[in-house]
Amino acid sequence: MGLANKWAILIVSSLGEGTRRFTELRSAVDGISHKMLTQTLRGLERDGVVHRTVHPTVPPRVEYRLTEAGTALLRTIDGMCDWTHRYMTEIETARSRFDAGQGEAAG
């Protein structure tokens, strides 16, 4: 699955708030399907970013939390978000300049 997809980033961000159950994650990550959440959680668990705990209850209660690696990844994600907020004006200006130039290059 990989770490560089929007669902992984949103799940890691959500788990940064603490341990969550599957249904809580599904509610917190707007627009994610049951299948995509399952696949992404499995991938994150496989990568060592998320730890899955199954409690021996009926029905079983499953919880997810960030590992040490997941917490480090969250700091990286937070840094990227901070960078985006800090440079948003410059990003928008560069996009406008680029888009305006694309019309000239097409002609």
PDB file of N, CA and C in Angstrom:
ATOM      1  N   MET A   1       0.837  -1.196   0.000  1.00  0.00           N
ATOM      2  CA  MET A   1       0.000   0.000   0.000  1.00  0.00           C
ATOM      3  C   MET A   1       0.878   1.254   0.000  1.00  0.00           C
ATOM      4  N   GLY A   2       1.849   1.320   0.880  1.00  0.00           N
ATOM      5  CA  GLY A   2       2.749   2.465   0.887  1.00  0.00           C
ATOM      6  C   GLY A   2       2.273   3.579   1.802  1.00  0.00           C
ATOM      7  N   LEU A   3       3.227   4.380   2.215  1.00  0.00           N
ATOM      8  CA  LEU A   3       2.935   5.468   3.146  1.00  0.00           C
ATOM      9  C   LEU A   3       2.547   6.753   2.441  1.00  0.00           C
ATOM     10  N   ALA A   4       2.857   6.853   1.164  1.00  0.00           N
ATOM     11  CA  ALA A   4       2.655   8.112   0.454  1.00  0.00           C
ATOM     12  C   ALA A   4       1.325   8.127  -0.282  1.00  0.00           C
ATOM     13  N   ASN A   5       0.252   7.915   0.446  1.00  0.00           N
ATOM     14  CA  ASN A   5      -1.067   8.121  -0.150  1.00  0.00           C
ATOM     15  C   ASN A   5      -1.914   8.892   0.840  1.00  0.00           C
ATOM     16  N   LYS A   6      -2.927   9.524   0.337  1.00  0.00           N
ATOM     17  CA  LYS A   6      -3.699  10.424   1.200  1.00  0.00           C
ATOM     18  C   LYS A   6      -4.369   9.692   2.340  1.00  0.00           C
ATOM     19  N   TRP A   7      -4.810   8.449   2.119  1.00  0.00           N
ATOM     20  CA  TRP A   7      -5.492   7.724   3.188  1.00  0.00           C
ATOM     21  C   TRP A   7      -4.537   7.415   4.334  1.00  0.00           C
ATOM     22  N   ALA A   8      -3.325   6.985   4.011  1.00  0.00           N
ATOM     23  CA  ALA A   8      -2.339   6.675   5.050  1.00  0.00           C
ATOM     24  C   ALA A   8      -2.048   7.918   5.882  1.00  0.00           C
ATOM     25  N   ILE A   9      -1.881   9.035   5.221  1.00  0.00           N
ATOM     26  CA  ILE A   9      -1.586  10.290   5.919  1.00  0.00           C
ATOM     27  C   ILE A   9      -2.746  10.676   6.832  1.00  0.00           C
ATOM     28  N   LEU A  10      -3.976  10.557   6.343  1.00  0.00           N
ATOM     29  CA  LEU A  10      -5.142  10.914   7.157  1.00  0.00           C
ATOM     30  C   LEU A  10      -5.324   9.960   8.334  1.00  0.00           C
ATOM     31  N   ILE A  11      -5.050   8.674   8.125  1.00  0.00           N
ATOM     32  CA  ILE A  11      -5.167   7.703   9.212  1.00  0.00           C
ATOM     33  C   ILE A  11      -4.109   7.968  10.278  1.00  0.00           C
ATOM     34  N   VAL A  12      -2.869   8.176   9.858  1.00  0.00           N
ATOM     35  CA  VAL A  12      -1.798   8.470  10.819  1.00  0.00           C
ATOM     36  C   VAL A  12      -2.129   9.739  11.596  1.00  0.00           C
ATOM     37  N   SER A  13      -2.625  10.754  10.914  1.00  0.00           N
ATOM     38  CA  SER A  13      -3.009  11.998  11.597  1.00  0.00           C
ATOM     39  C   SER A  13      -4.105  11.746  12.622  1.00  0.00           C
ATOM     40  N   SER A  14      -5.076  10.935  12.266  1.00  0.00           N
ATOM     41  CA  SER A  14      -6.174  10.622  13.183  1.00  0.00           C
ATOM     42  C   SER A  14      -5.673   9.845  14.394  1.00  0.00           C
ATOM     43  N   LEU A  15      -4.788   8.903  14.164  1.00  0.00           N
ATOM     44  CA  LEU A  15      -4.239   8.115  15.277  1.00  0.00           C
ATOM     45  C   LEU A  15      -3.299   8.938  16.150  1.00  0.00           C
ATOM     46  N   GLY A  16      -2.855  10.074  15.640  1.00  0.00           N
ATOM     47  CA  GLY A  16      -2.044  10.983  16.449  1.00  0.00           C
ATOM     48  C   GLY A  16      -2.820  11.528  17.631  1.00  0.00           C
ATOM     49  N   GLU A  17      -4.129  11.465  17.558  1.00  0.00           N
ATOM     50  CA  GLU A  17      -4.984  11.921  18.659  1.00  0.00           C
ATOM     51  C   GLU A  17      -5.175  10.836  19.711  1.00  0.00           C
ATOM     52  N   GLY A  18      -4.703   9.614  19.427  1.00  0.00           N
ATOM     53  CA  GLY A  18      -4.807   8.525  20.391  1.00  0.00           C
ATOM     54  C   GLY A  18      -5.320   7.245  19.763  1.00  0.00           C
ATOM     55  N   THR A  19      -5.406   6.207  20.567  1.00  0.00           N
ATOM     56  CA  THR A  19      -5.882   4.899  20.128  1.00  0.00           C
ATOM     57  C   THR A  19      -7.323   5.010  19.657  1.00  0.00           C
ATOM     58  N   ARG A  20      -7.608   4.324  18.549  1.00  0.00           N
ATOM     59  CA  ARG A  20      -8.969   4.357  17.993  1.00  0.00           C
ATOM     60  C   ARG A  20      -9.392   2.974  17.536  1.00  0.00           C
ATOM     61  N   ARG A  21     -10.693   2.763  17.567  1.00  0.00           N
ATOM     62  CA  ARG A  21     -11.276   1.551  17.001  1.00  0.00           C
ATOM     63  C   ARG A  21     -11.547   1.796  15.518  1.00  0.00           C
ATOM     64  N   PHE A  22     -11.787   0.707  14.793  1.00  0.00           N
ATOM     65  CA  PHE A  22     -12.003   0.782  13.348  1.00  0.00           C
ATOM     66  C   PHE A  22     -13.116   1.769  13.012  1.00  0.00           C
ATOM     67  N   THR A  23     -14.265   1.637  13.695  1.00  0.00           N
ATOM     68  CA  THR A  23     -15.403   2.509  13.385  1.00  0.00           C
ATOM     69  C   THR A  23     -15.087   3.970  13.689  1.00  0.00           C
ATOM     70  N   GLU A  24     -14.283   4.216  14.708  1.00  0.00           N
ATOM     71  CA  GLU A  24     -13.895   5.589  15.016  1.00  0.00           C
ATOM     72  C   GLU A  24     -13.003   6.156  13.911  1.00  0.00           C
ATOM     73  N   LEU A  25     -12.104   5.318  13.413  1.00  0.00           N
ATOM     74  CA  LEU A  25     -11.251   5.768  12.308  1.00  0.00           C
ATOM     75  C   LEU A  25     -12.073   6.047  11.060  1.00  0.00           C
ATOM     76  N   ARG A  26     -13.019   5.169  10.783  1.00  0.00           N
ATOM     77  CA  ARG A  26     -13.843   5.354   9.585  1.00  0.00           C
ATOM     78  C   ARG A  26     -14.627   6.664   9.665  1.00  0.00           C
ATOM     79  N   SER A  27     -15.104   7.003  10.842  1.00  0.00           N
ATOM     80  CA  SER A  27     -15.819   8.272  11.022  1.00  0.00           C
ATOM     81  C   SER A  27     -14.871   9.467  10.925  1.00  0.00           C
ATOM     82  N   ALA A  28     -13.643   9.293  11.411  1.00  0.00           N
ATOM     83  CA  ALA A  28     -12.687  10.397  11.446  1.00  0.00           C
ATOM     84  C   ALA A  28     -12.085  10.696  10.074  1.00  0.00           C
ATOM     85  N   VAL A  29     -11.979   9.680   9.215  1.00  0.00           N
ATOM     86  CA  VAL A  29     -11.364   9.844   7.896  1.00  0.00           C
ATOM     87  C   VAL A  29     -12.485   9.951   6.867  1.00  0.00           C
ATOM     88  N   ASP A  30     -12.871  11.160   6.587  1.00  0.00           N
ATOM     89  CA  ASP A  30     -14.010  11.436   5.722  1.00  0.00           C
ATOM     90  C   ASP A  30     -13.803  10.876   4.316  1.00  0.00           C
ATOM     91  N   GLY A  31     -14.782  10.098   3.847  1.00  0.00           N
ATOM     92  CA  GLY A  31     -14.768   9.615   2.478  1.00  0.00           C
ATOM     93  C   GLY A  31     -14.090   8.271   2.253  1.00  0.00           C
ATOM     94  N   ILE A  32     -13.488   7.704   3.279  1.00  0.00           N
ATOM     95  CA  ILE A  32     -12.791   6.433   3.095  1.00  0.00           C
ATOM     96  C   ILE A  32     -13.790   5.277   3.157  1.00  0.00           C
ATOM     97  N   SER A  33     -13.635   4.315   2.274  1.00  0.00           N
ATOM     98  CA  SER A  33     -14.511   3.146   2.270  1.00  0.00           C
ATOM     99  C   SER A  33     -14.006   2.126   3.294  1.00  0.00           C
ATOM    100  N   HIS A  34     -14.878   1.201   3.649  1.00  0.00           N
ATOM    101  CA  HIS A  34     -14.524   0.125   4.577  1.00  0.00           C
ATOM    102  C   HIS A  34     -13.330  -0.655   4.028  1.00  0.00           C
ATOM    103  N   LYS A  35     -13.383  -0.983   2.748  1.00  0.00           N
ATOM    104  CA  LYS A  35     -12.325  -1.761   2.098  1.00  0.00           C
ATOM    105  C   LYS A  35     -10.997  -1.010   2.104  1.00  0.00           C
ATOM    106  N   MET A  36     -11.018   0.272   1.761  1.00  0.00           N
ATOM    107  CA  MET A  36      -9.790   1.063   1.698  1.00  0.00           C
ATOM    108  C   MET A  36      -9.197   1.257   3.091  1.00  0.00           C
ATOM    109  N   LEU A  37     -10.049   1.456   4.093  1.00  0.00           N
ATOM    110  CA  LEU A  37      -9.551   1.597   5.457  1.00  0.00           C
ATOM    111  C   LEU A  37      -8.879   0.302   5.903  1.00  0.00           C
ATOM    112  N   THR A  38      -9.516  -0.831   5.616  1.00  0.00           N
ATOM    113  CA  THR A  38      -8.940  -2.131   5.969  1.00  0.00           C
ATOM    114  C   THR A  38      -7.592  -2.321   5.290  1.00  0.00           C
ATOM    115  N   GLN A  39      -7.523  -2.069   3.986  1.00  0.00           N
ATOM    116  CA  GLN A  39      -6.277  -2.252   3.230  1.00  0.00           C
ATOM    117  C   GLN A  39      -5.176  -1.328   3.733  1.00  0.00           C
ATOM    118  N   THR A  40      -5.532  -0.085   3.991  1.00  0.00           N
ATOM    119  CA  THR A  40      -4.529   0.885   4.426  1.00  0.00           C
ATOM    120  C   THR A  40      -4.021   0.557   5.823  1.00  0.00           C
ATOM    121  N   LEU A  41      -4.924   0.171   6.727  1.00  0.00           N
ATOM    122  CA  LEU A  41      -4.500  -0.215   8.071  1.00  0.00           C
ATOM    123  C   LEU A  41      -3.575  -1.431   8.026  1.00  0.00           C
ATOM    124  N   ARG A  42      -3.901  -2.395   7.195  1.00  0.00           N
ATOM    125  CA  ARG A  42      -3.029  -3.577   7.052  1.00  0.00           C
ATOM    126  C   ARG A  42      -1.651  -3.177   6.552  1.00  0.00           C
ATOM    127  N   GLY A  43      -1.622  -2.297   5.568  1.00  0.00           N
ATOM    128  CA  GLY A  43      -0.341  -1.824   5.042  1.00  0.00           C
ATOM    129  C   GLY A  43       0.463  -1.067   6.081  1.00  0.00           C
ATOM    130  N   LEU A  44      -0.203  -0.221   6.852  1.00  0.00           N
ATOM    131  CA  LEU A  44       0.480   0.538   7.898  1.00  0.00           C
ATOM    132  C   LEU A  44       0.978  -0.379   9.011  1.00  0.00           C
ATOM    133  N   GLU A  45       0.202  -1.410   9.313  1.00  0.00           N
ATOM    134  CA  GLU A  45       0.633  -2.391  10.305  1.00  0.00           C
ATOM    135  C   GLU A  45       1.851  -3.161   9.770  1.00  0.00           C
ATOM    136  N   ARG A  46       1.786  -3.566   8.530  1.00  0.00           N
ATOM    137  CA  ARG A  46       2.894  -4.295   7.890  1.00  0.00           C
ATOM    138  C   ARG A  46       4.163  -3.455   7.886  1.00  0.00           C
ATOM    139  N   ASP A  47       4.036  -2.141   7.670  1.00  0.00           N
ATOM    140  CA  ASP A  47       5.175  -1.235   7.630  1.00  0.00           C
ATOM    141  C   ASP A  47       5.684  -0.869   9.025  1.00  0.00           C
ATOM    142  N   GLY A  48       4.980  -1.307  10.066  1.00  0.00           N
ATOM    143  CA  GLY A  48       5.418  -1.015  11.429  1.00  0.00           C
ATOM    144  C   GLY A  48       5.026   0.357  11.925  1.00  0.00           C
ATOM    145  N   VAL A  49       4.053   0.974  11.273  1.00  0.00           N
ATOM    146  CA  VAL A  49       3.613   2.324  11.632  1.00  0.00           C
ATOM    147  C   VAL A  49       2.445   2.278  12.619  1.00  0.00           C
ATOM    148  N   VAL A  50       1.616   1.245  12.485  1.00  0.00           N
ATOM    149  CA  VAL A  50       0.417   1.089  13.315  1.00  0.00           C
ATOM    150  C   VAL A  50       0.495  -0.256  14.032  1.00  0.00           C
ATOM    151  N   HIS A  51       0.075  -0.243  15.293  1.00  0.00           N
ATOM    152  CA  HIS A  51      -0.035  -1.484  16.066  1.00  0.00           C
ATOM    153  C   HIS A  51      -1.517  -1.804  16.248  1.00  0.00           C
ATOM    154  N   ARG A  52      -1.856  -3.038  15.972  1.00  0.00           N
ATOM    155  CA  ARG A  52      -3.249  -3.520  16.073  1.00  0.00           C
ATOM    156  C   ARG A  52      -3.354  -4.422  17.292  1.00  0.00           C
ATOM    157  N   THR A  53      -4.340  -4.145  18.151  1.00  0.00           N
ATOM    158  CA  THR A  53      -4.590  -4.958  19.333  1.00  0.00           C
ATOM    159  C   THR A  53      -5.993  -5.536  19.248  1.00  0.00           C
ATOM    160  N   VAL A  54      -6.096  -6.858  19.372  1.00  0.00           N
ATOM    161  CA  VAL A  54      -7.392  -7.531  19.388  1.00  0.00           C
ATOM    162  C   VAL A  54      -7.665  -7.955  20.828  1.00  0.00           C
ATOM    163  N   HIS A  55      -8.744  -7.437  21.397  1.00  0.00           N
ATOM    164  CA  HIS A  55      -9.131  -7.789  22.759  1.00  0.00           C
ATOM    165  C   HIS A  55     -10.059  -9.001  22.715  1.00  0.00           C
ATOM    166  N   PRO A  56      -9.831  -9.981  23.602  1.00  0.00           N
ATOM    167  CA  PRO A  56     -10.613 -11.224  23.578  1.00  0.00           C
ATOM    168  C   PRO A  56     -12.008 -11.050  24.190  1.00  0.00           C
ATOM    169  N   THR A  57     -12.836 -10.327  23.490  1.00  0.00           N
ATOM    170  CA  THR A  57     -14.220 -10.119  23.916  1.00  0.00           C
ATOM    171  C   THR A  57     -15.133 -10.649  22.823  1.00  0.00           C
ATOM    172  N   VAL A  58     -16.415 -10.730  23.130  1.00  0.00           N
ATOM    173  CA  VAL A  58     -17.400 -11.150  22.125  1.00  0.00           C
ATOM    174  C   VAL A  58     -18.369  -9.998  21.933  1.00  0.00           C
ATOM    175  N   PRO A  59     -18.407  -9.391  20.749  1.00  0.00           N
ATOM    176  CA  PRO A  59     -17.493  -9.608  19.613  1.00  0.00           C
ATOM    177  C   PRO A  59     -16.109  -9.040  19.929  1.00  0.00           C
ATOM    178  N   PRO A  60     -15.080  -9.467  19.186  1.00  0.00           N
ATOM    179  CA  PRO A  60     -13.725  -8.969  19.444  1.00  0.00           C
ATOM    180  C   PRO A  60     -13.662  -7.450  19.273  1.00  0.00           C
ATOM    181  N   ARG A  61     -12.928  -6.823  20.166  1.00  0.00           N
ATOM    182  CA  ARG A  61     -12.710  -5.372  20.073  1.00  0.00           C
ATOM    183  C   ARG A  61     -11.299  -5.164  19.543  1.00  0.00           C
ATOM    184  N   VAL A  62     -11.188  -4.430  18.450  1.00  0.00           N
ATOM    185  CA  VAL A  62      -9.894  -4.193  17.803  1.00  0.00           C
ATOM    186  C   VAL A  62      -9.579  -2.711  17.907  1.00  0.00           C
ATOM    187  N   GLU A  63      -8.358  -2.427  18.345  1.00  0.00           N
ATOM    188  CA  GLU A  63      -7.912  -1.040  18.468  1.00  0.00           C
ATOM    189  C   GLU A  63      -6.613  -0.848  17.704  1.00  0.00           C
ATOM    190  N   TYR A  64      -6.414   0.374  17.248  1.00  0.00           N
ATOM    191  CA  TYR A  64      -5.216   0.740  16.498  1.00  0.00           C
ATOM    192  C   TYR A  64      -4.563   1.931  17.180  1.00  0.00           C
ATOM    193  N   ARG A  65      -3.234   1.886  17.199  1.00  0.00           N
ATOM    194  CA  ARG A  65      -2.465   3.007  17.744  1.00  0.00           C
ATOM    195  C   ARG A  65      -1.175   3.133  16.952  1.00  0.00           C
ATOM    196  N   LEU A  66      -0.555   4.300  17.038  1.00  0.00           N
ATOM    197  CA  LEU A  66       0.717   4.510  16.363  1.00  0.00           C
ATOM    198  C   LEU A  66       1.842   3.825  17.127  1.00  0.00           C
ATOM    199  N   THR A  67       2.796   3.278  16.398  1.00  0.00           N
ATOM    200  CA  THR A  67       4.021   2.766  16.986  1.00  0.00           C
ATOM    201  C   THR A  67       4.986   3.944  17.142  1.00  0.00           C
ATOM    202  N   GLU A  68       6.182   3.661  17.620  1.00  0.00           N
ATOM    203  CA  GLU A  68       7.204   4.711  17.705  1.00  0.00           C
ATOM    204  C   GLU A  68       7.500   5.269  16.314  1.00  0.00           C
ATOM    205  N   ALA A  69       7.591   4.362  15.328  1.00  0.00           N
ATOM    206  CA  ALA A  69       7.824   4.810  13.945  1.00  0.00           C
ATOM    207  C   ALA A  69       6.652   5.644  13.442  1.00  0.00           C
ATOM    208  N   GLY A  70       5.437   5.256  13.820  1.00  0.00           N
ATOM    209  CA  GLY A  70       4.253   6.009  13.422  1.00  0.00           C
ATOM    210  C   GLY A  70       4.238   7.409  14.012  1.00  0.00           C
ATOM    211  N   THR A  71       4.662   7.518  15.260  1.00  0.00           N
ATOM    212  CA  THR A  71       4.724   8.826  15.913  1.00  0.00           C
ATOM    213  C   THR A  71       5.763   9.716  15.231  1.00  0.00           C
ATOM    214  N   ALA A  72       6.895   9.119  14.837  1.00  0.00           N
ATOM    215  CA  ALA A  72       7.913   9.884  14.101  1.00  0.00           C
ATOM    216  C   ALA A  72       7.365  10.332  12.750  1.00  0.00           C
ATOM    217  N   LEU A  73       6.618   9.447  12.073  1.00  0.00           N
ATOM    218  CA  LEU A  73       6.001   9.808  10.800  1.00  0.00           C
ATOM    219  C   LEU A  73       5.006  10.947  10.993  1.00  0.00           C
ATOM    220  N   LEU A  74       4.250  10.901  12.071  1.00  0.00           N
ATOM    221  CA  LEU A  74       3.288  11.977  12.356  1.00  0.00           C
ATOM    222  C   LEU A  74       3.999  13.320  12.476  1.00  0.00           C
ATOM    223  N   ARG A  75       5.157  13.340  13.117  1.00  0.00           N
ATOM    224  CA  ARG A  75       5.916  14.598  13.229  1.00  0.00           C
ATOM    225  C   ARG A  75       6.323  15.108  11.847  1.00  0.00           C
ATOM    226  N   THR A  76       6.682  14.179  10.962  1.00  0.00           N
ATOM    227  CA  THR A  76       7.037  14.560   9.590  1.00  0.00           C
ATOM    228  C   THR A  76       5.822  15.134   8.861  1.00  0.00           C
ATOM    229  N   ILE A  77       4.675  14.468   8.997  1.00  0.00           N
ATOM    230  CA  ILE A  77       3.436  14.948   8.377  1.00  0.00           C
ATOM    231  C   ILE A  77       3.084  16.326   8.909  1.00  0.00           C
ATOM    232  N   ASP A  78       3.187  16.499  10.227  1.00  0.00           N
ATOM    233  CA  ASP A  78       2.900  17.809  10.826  1.00  0.00           C
ATOM    234  C   ASP A  78       3.841  18.876  10.270  1.00  0.00           C
ATOM    235  N   GLY A  79       5.120  18.518  10.075  1.00  0.00           N
ATOM    236  CA  GLY A  79       6.082  19.453   9.505  1.00  0.00           C
ATOM    237  C   GLY A  79       5.716  19.847   8.084  1.00  0.00           C
ATOM    238  N   MET A  80       5.241  18.883   7.301  1.00  0.00           N
ATOM    239  CA  MET A  80       4.813  19.190   5.934  1.00  0.00           C
ATOM    240  C   MET A  80       3.603  20.120   5.946  1.00  0.00           C
ATOM    241  N   CYS A  81       2.689  19.882   6.858  1.00  0.00           N
ATOM    242  CA  CYS A  81       1.514  20.758   6.962  1.00  0.00           C
ATOM    243  C   CYS A  81       1.933  22.161   7.377  1.00  0.00           C
ATOM    244  N   ASP A  82       2.862  22.263   8.331  1.00  0.00           N
ATOM    245  CA  ASP A  82       3.359  23.569   8.755  1.00  0.00           C
ATOM    246  C   ASP A  82       4.019  24.300   7.587  1.00  0.00           C
ATOM    247  N   TRP A  83       4.827  23.555   6.807  1.00  0.00           N
ATOM    248  CA  TRP A  83       5.490  24.143   5.643  1.00  0.00           C
ATOM    249  C   TRP A  83       4.458  24.679   4.654  1.00  0.00           C
ATOM    250  N   THR A  84       3.417  23.879   4.401  1.00  0.00           N
ATOM    251  CA  THR A  84       2.378  24.286   3.448  1.00  0.00           C
ATOM    252  C   THR A  84       1.684  25.561   3.916  1.00  0.00           C
ATOM    253  N   HIS A  85       1.341  25.617   5.201  1.00  0.00           N
ATOM    254  CA  HIS A  85       0.695  26.827   5.724  1.00  0.00           C
ATOM    255  C   HIS A  85       1.631  28.033   5.646  1.00  0.00           C
ATOM    256  N   ARG A  86       2.899  27.819   5.954  1.00  0.00           N
ATOM    257  CA  ARG A  86       3.858  28.923   5.948  1.00  0.00           C
ATOM    258  C   ARG A  86       4.053  29.499   4.549  1.00  0.00           C
ATOM    259  N   TYR A  87       4.055  28.640   3.529  1.00  0.00           N
ATOM    260  CA  TYR A  87       4.352  29.071   2.173  1.00  0.00           C
ATOM    261  C   TYR A  87       3.135  29.106   1.246  1.00  0.00           C
ATOM    262  N   MET A  88       1.948  29.084   1.793  1.00  0.00           N
ATOM    263  CA  MET A  88       0.737  29.024   0.977  1.00  0.00           C
ATOM    264  C   MET A  88       0.644  30.204   0.014  1.00  0.00           C
ATOM    265  N   THR A  89       0.942  31.394   0.462  1.00  0.00           N
ATOM    266  CA  THR A  89       0.869  32.566  -0.415  1.00  0.00           C
ATOM    267  C   THR A  89       1.840  32.413  -1.592  1.00  0.00           C
ATOM    268  N   GLU A  90       3.078  31.989  -1.299  1.00  0.00           N
ATOM    269  CA  GLU A  90       4.060  31.800  -2.355  1.00  0.00           C
ATOM    270  C   GLU A  90       3.636  30.678  -3.302  1.00  0.00           C
ATOM    271  N   ILE A  91       3.071  29.614  -2.769  1.00  0.00           N
ATOM    272  CA  ILE A  91       2.601  28.496  -3.589  1.00  0.00           C
ATOM    273  C   ILE A  91       1.506  28.970  -4.538  1.00  0.00           C
ATOM    274  N   GLU A  92       0.540  29.707  -4.018  1.00  0.00           N
ATOM    275  CA  GLU A  92      -0.564  30.199  -4.854  1.00  0.00           C
ATOM    276  C   GLU A  92      -0.060  31.158  -5.927  1.00  0.00           C
ATOM    277  N   THR A  93       0.895  32.025  -5.571  1.00  0.00           N
ATOM    278  CA  THR A  93       1.473  32.954  -6.536  1.00  0.00           C
ATOM    279  C   THR A  93       2.204  32.189  -7.644  1.00  0.00           C
ATOM    280  N   ALA A  94       2.992  31.186  -7.257  1.00  0.00           N
ATOM    281  CA  ALA A  94       3.725  30.392  -8.241  1.00  0.00           C
ATOM    282  C   ALA A  94       2.766  29.636  -9.153  1.00  0.00           C
ATOM    283  N   ARG A  95       1.699  29.106  -8.602  1.00  0.00           N
ATOM    284  CA  ARG A  95       0.703  28.391  -9.426  1.00  0.00           C
ATOM    285  C   ARG A  95       0.049  29.317 -10.438  1.00  0.00           C
ATOM    286  N   SER A  96      -0.319  30.496  -9.980  1.00  0.00           N
ATOM    287  CA  SER A  96      -0.953  31.463 -10.893  1.00  0.00           C
ATOM    288  C   SER A  96      -0.009  31.856 -12.010  1.00  0.00           C
ATOM    289  N   ARG A  97       1.252  32.110 -11.655  1.00  0.00           N
ATOM    290  CA  ARG A  97       2.257  32.490 -12.652  1.00  0.00           C
ATOM    291  C   ARG A  97       2.476  31.340 -13.645  1.00  0.00           C
ATOM    292  N   PHE A  98       2.573  30.120 -13.137  1.00  0.00           N
ATOM    293  CA  PHE A  98       2.762  28.947 -13.996  1.00  0.00           C
ATOM    294  C   PHE A  98       1.581  28.745 -14.927  1.00  0.00           C
ATOM    295  N   ASP A  99       0.357  28.815 -14.358  1.00  0.00           N
ATOM    296  CA  ASP A  99      -0.842  28.604 -15.168  1.00  0.00           C
ATOM    297  C   ASP A  99      -1.000  29.668 -16.245  1.00  0.00           C
ATOM    298  N   ALA A 100      -0.647  30.897 -15.920  1.00  0.00           N
ATOM    299  CA  ALA A 100      -0.726  31.984 -16.906  1.00  0.00           C
ATOM    300  C   ALA A 100       0.282  31.711 -18.030  1.00  0.00           C
ATOM    301  N   GLY A 101       1.441  31.211 -17.715  1.00  0.00           N
ATOM    302  CA  GLY A 101       2.457  30.906 -18.712  1.00  0.00           C
ATOM    303  C   GLY A 101       2.108  29.717 -19.581  1.00  0.00           C
ATOM    304  N   GLN A 102       1.291  28.813 -19.075  1.00  0.00           N
ATOM    305  CA  GLN A 102       0.905  27.633 -19.848  1.00  0.00           C
ATOM    306  C   GLN A 102       0.070  28.017 -21.057  1.00  0.00           C
ATOM    307  N   GLY A 103      -0.746  29.057 -20.909  1.00  0.00           N
ATOM    308  CA  GLY A 103      -1.558  29.518 -22.042  1.00  0.00           C
ATOM    309  C   GLY A 103      -0.687  30.044 -23.175  1.00  0.00           C
ATOM    310  N   GLU A 104       0.395  30.726 -22.810  1.00  0.00           N
ATOM    311  CA  GLU A 104       1.324  31.263 -23.812  1.00  0.00           C
ATOM    312  C   GLU A 104       2.084  30.130 -24.503  1.00  0.00           C
ATOM    313  N   ALA A 105       2.484  29.106 -23.726  1.00  0.00           N
ATOM    314  CA  ALA A 105       3.272  28.015 -24.292  1.00  0.00           C
ATOM    315  C   ALA A 105       2.433  27.161 -25.240  1.00  0.00           C
ATOM    316  N   ALA A 106       1.126  27.097 -25.007  1.00  0.00           N
ATOM    317  CA  ALA A 106       0.247  26.263 -25.846  1.00  0.00           C
ATOM    318  C   ALA A 106       0.016  26.917 -27.199  1.00  0.00           C
ATOM    319  N   GLY A 107       0.120  28.228 -27.274  1.00  0.00           N
ATOM    320  CA  GLY A 107      -0.224  28.935 -28.488  1.00  0.00           C
ATOM    321  C   GLY A 107       0.880  29.037 -29.416  1.00  0.00           C
TER     322      GLY A 107
END
